[in-house]
CSV table of C-alpha atoms in Angstrom, one decimal:
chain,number,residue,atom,x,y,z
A,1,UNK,CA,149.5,150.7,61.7
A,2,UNK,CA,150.9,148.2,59.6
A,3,UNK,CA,152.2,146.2,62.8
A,4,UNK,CA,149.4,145.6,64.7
A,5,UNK,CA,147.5,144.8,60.8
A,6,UNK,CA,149.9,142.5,60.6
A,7,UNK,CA,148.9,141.0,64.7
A,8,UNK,CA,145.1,140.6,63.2
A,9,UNK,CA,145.8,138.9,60.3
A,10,UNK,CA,148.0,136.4,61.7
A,11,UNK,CA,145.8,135.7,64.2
A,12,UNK,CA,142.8,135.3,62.0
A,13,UNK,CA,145.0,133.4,59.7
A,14,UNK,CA,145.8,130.7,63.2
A,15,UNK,CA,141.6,130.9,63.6
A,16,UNK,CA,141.2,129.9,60.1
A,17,UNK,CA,143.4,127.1,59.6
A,18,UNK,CA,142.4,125.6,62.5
A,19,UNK,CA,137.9,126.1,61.4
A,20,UNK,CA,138.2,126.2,57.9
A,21,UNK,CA,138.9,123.8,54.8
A,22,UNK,CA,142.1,124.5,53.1
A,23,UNK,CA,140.8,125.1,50.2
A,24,UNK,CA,138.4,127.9,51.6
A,25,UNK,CA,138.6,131.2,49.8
A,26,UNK,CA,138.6,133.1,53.2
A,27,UNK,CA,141.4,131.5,53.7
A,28,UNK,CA,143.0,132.6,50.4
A,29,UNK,CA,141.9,136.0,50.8
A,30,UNK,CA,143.8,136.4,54.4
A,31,UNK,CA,147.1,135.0,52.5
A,32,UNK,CA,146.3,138.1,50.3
A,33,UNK,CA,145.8,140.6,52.4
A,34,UNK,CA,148.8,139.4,54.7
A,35,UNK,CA,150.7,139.7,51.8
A,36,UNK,CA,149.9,143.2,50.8
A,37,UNK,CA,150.5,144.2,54.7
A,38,UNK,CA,154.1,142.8,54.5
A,39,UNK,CA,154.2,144.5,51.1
A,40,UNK,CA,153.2,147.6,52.4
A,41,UNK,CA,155.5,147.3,55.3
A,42,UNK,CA,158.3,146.9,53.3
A,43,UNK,CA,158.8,142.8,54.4
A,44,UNK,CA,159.2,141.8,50.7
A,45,UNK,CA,160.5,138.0,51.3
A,46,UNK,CA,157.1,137.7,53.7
A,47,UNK,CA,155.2,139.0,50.9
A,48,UNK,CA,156.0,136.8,48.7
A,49,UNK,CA,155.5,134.0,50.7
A,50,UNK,CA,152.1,135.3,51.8
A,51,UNK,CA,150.9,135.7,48.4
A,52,UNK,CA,152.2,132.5,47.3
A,53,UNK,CA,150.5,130.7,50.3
A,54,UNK,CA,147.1,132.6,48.8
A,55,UNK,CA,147.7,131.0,44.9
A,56,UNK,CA,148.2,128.0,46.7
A,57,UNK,CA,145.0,127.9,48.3
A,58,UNK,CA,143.0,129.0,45.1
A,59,UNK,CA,145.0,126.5,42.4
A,60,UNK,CA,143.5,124.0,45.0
A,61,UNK,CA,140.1,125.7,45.3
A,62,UNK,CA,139.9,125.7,41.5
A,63,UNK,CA,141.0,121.7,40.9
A,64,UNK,CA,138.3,121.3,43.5
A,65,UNK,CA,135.7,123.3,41.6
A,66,UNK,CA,136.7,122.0,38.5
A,67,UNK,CA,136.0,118.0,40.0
A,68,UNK,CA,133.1,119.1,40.7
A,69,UNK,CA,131.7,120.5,37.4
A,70,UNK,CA,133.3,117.4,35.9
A,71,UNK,CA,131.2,115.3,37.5
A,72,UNK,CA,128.3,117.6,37.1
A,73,UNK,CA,125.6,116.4,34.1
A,74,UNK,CA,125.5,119.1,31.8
A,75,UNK,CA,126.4,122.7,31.3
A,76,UNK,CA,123.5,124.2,33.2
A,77,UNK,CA,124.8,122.5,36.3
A,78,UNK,CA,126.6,124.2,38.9
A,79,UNK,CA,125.8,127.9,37.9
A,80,UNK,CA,127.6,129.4,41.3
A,81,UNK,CA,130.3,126.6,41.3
A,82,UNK,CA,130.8,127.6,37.9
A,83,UNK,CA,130.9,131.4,38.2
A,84,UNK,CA,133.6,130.8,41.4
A,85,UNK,CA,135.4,129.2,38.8
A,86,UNK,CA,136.0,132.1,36.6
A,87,UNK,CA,136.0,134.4,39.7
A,88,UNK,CA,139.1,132.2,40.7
A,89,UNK,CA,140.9,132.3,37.3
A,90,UNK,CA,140.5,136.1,36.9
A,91,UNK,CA,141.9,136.7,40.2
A,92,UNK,CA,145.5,134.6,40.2
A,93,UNK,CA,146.7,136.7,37.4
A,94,UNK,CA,146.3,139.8,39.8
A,95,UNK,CA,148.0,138.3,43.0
A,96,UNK,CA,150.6,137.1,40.8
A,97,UNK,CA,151.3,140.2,39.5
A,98,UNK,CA,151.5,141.3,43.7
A,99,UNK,CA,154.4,138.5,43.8
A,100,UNK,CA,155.8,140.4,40.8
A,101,UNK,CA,155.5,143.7,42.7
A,102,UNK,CA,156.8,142.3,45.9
A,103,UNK,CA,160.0,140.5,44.4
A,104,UNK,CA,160.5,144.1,42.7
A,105,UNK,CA,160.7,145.5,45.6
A,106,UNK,CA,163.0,143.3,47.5
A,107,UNK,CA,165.9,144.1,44.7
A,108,UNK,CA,164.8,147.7,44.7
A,109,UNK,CA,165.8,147.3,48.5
A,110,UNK,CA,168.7,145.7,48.2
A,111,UNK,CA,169.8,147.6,45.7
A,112,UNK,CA,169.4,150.6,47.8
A,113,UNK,CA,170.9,149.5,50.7
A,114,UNK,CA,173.9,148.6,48.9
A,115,UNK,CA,174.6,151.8,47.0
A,116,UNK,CA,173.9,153.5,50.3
A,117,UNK,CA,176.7,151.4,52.0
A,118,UNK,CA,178.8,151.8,49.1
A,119,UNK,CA,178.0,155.9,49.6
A,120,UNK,CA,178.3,155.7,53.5
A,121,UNK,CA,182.3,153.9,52.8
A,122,UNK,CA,183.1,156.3,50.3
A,123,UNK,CA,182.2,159.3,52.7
A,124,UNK,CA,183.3,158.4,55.9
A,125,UNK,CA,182.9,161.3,57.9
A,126,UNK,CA,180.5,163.3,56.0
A,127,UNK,CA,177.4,162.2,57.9
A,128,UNK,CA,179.0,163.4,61.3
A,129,UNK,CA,180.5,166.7,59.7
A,130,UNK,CA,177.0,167.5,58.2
A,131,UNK,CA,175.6,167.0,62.5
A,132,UNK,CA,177.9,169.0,63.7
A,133,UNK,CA,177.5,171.9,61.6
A,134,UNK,CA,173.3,171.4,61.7
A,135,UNK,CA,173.7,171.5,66.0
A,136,UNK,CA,176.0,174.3,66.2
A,137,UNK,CA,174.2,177.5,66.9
A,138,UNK,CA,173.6,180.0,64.8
């Protein structure tokens, strides 16, 4: 129920914006699954949006991380901070490739729905003549 997934998320998302630090990866990882809802859902434009909002989140997480280990005396400092860091990294290629999928889908859409208007002018009566015949008893 893609509807009421959507409800939760959007409410957790309102919970989490208002508790947590914009940068949180919670907060990143609702953007995601948001986005994969709309995707799912057929809501392309959303999607995108969604997923953007989640690379957003992470680009900030890792300029925070990346402070941090900056600052941080030597190599063997920061082992989790560090290992978020490449957690992070691996992961935007991924959701990026969600934004891909999701803009693919919009023009599949679109493309769809125009060659089934172009189809629907072309035939006017055709969908009407095909009900008739289907309703008429045998």
């Amino acid at each position: 129920n893609y509807t009421r997934a959507l409800e939760d998320f959007q409410e957790c998302l309102k919970l989490q914006l208002k508790h947590l630090d914009s940068d949180s990866r919670l907060l990143a990882e609702t953007h995601y699954q948001l986005g994969v809802t709309y995707s799912l859902n057929f809501q392309y434009a959303e999607a995108i949006e969604a997923l953007n909002h989640s690379t957003a989140v992470i680009k900030s997480r890792l300029e925070k991380l990346q402070e941090m280990i900056d600052k941080a005396e030597g190599p063997e400092a920061l082992p989790d901070e560090r290992k978020e860091l490449e957690e992070l990294k691996a992961l935007l290629p991924e959701i990026l490739e969600k934004v891909e999928d999701a803009t693919e889908g919009m023009k599949t859409n679109a493309e769809t729905a125009q060659d089934g208007a172009s189809s629907s002018s072309a035939l006017p009566g055709s969908a009407v003549n095909k009900a008739d015949s289907s309703s008429s008893p045998a």
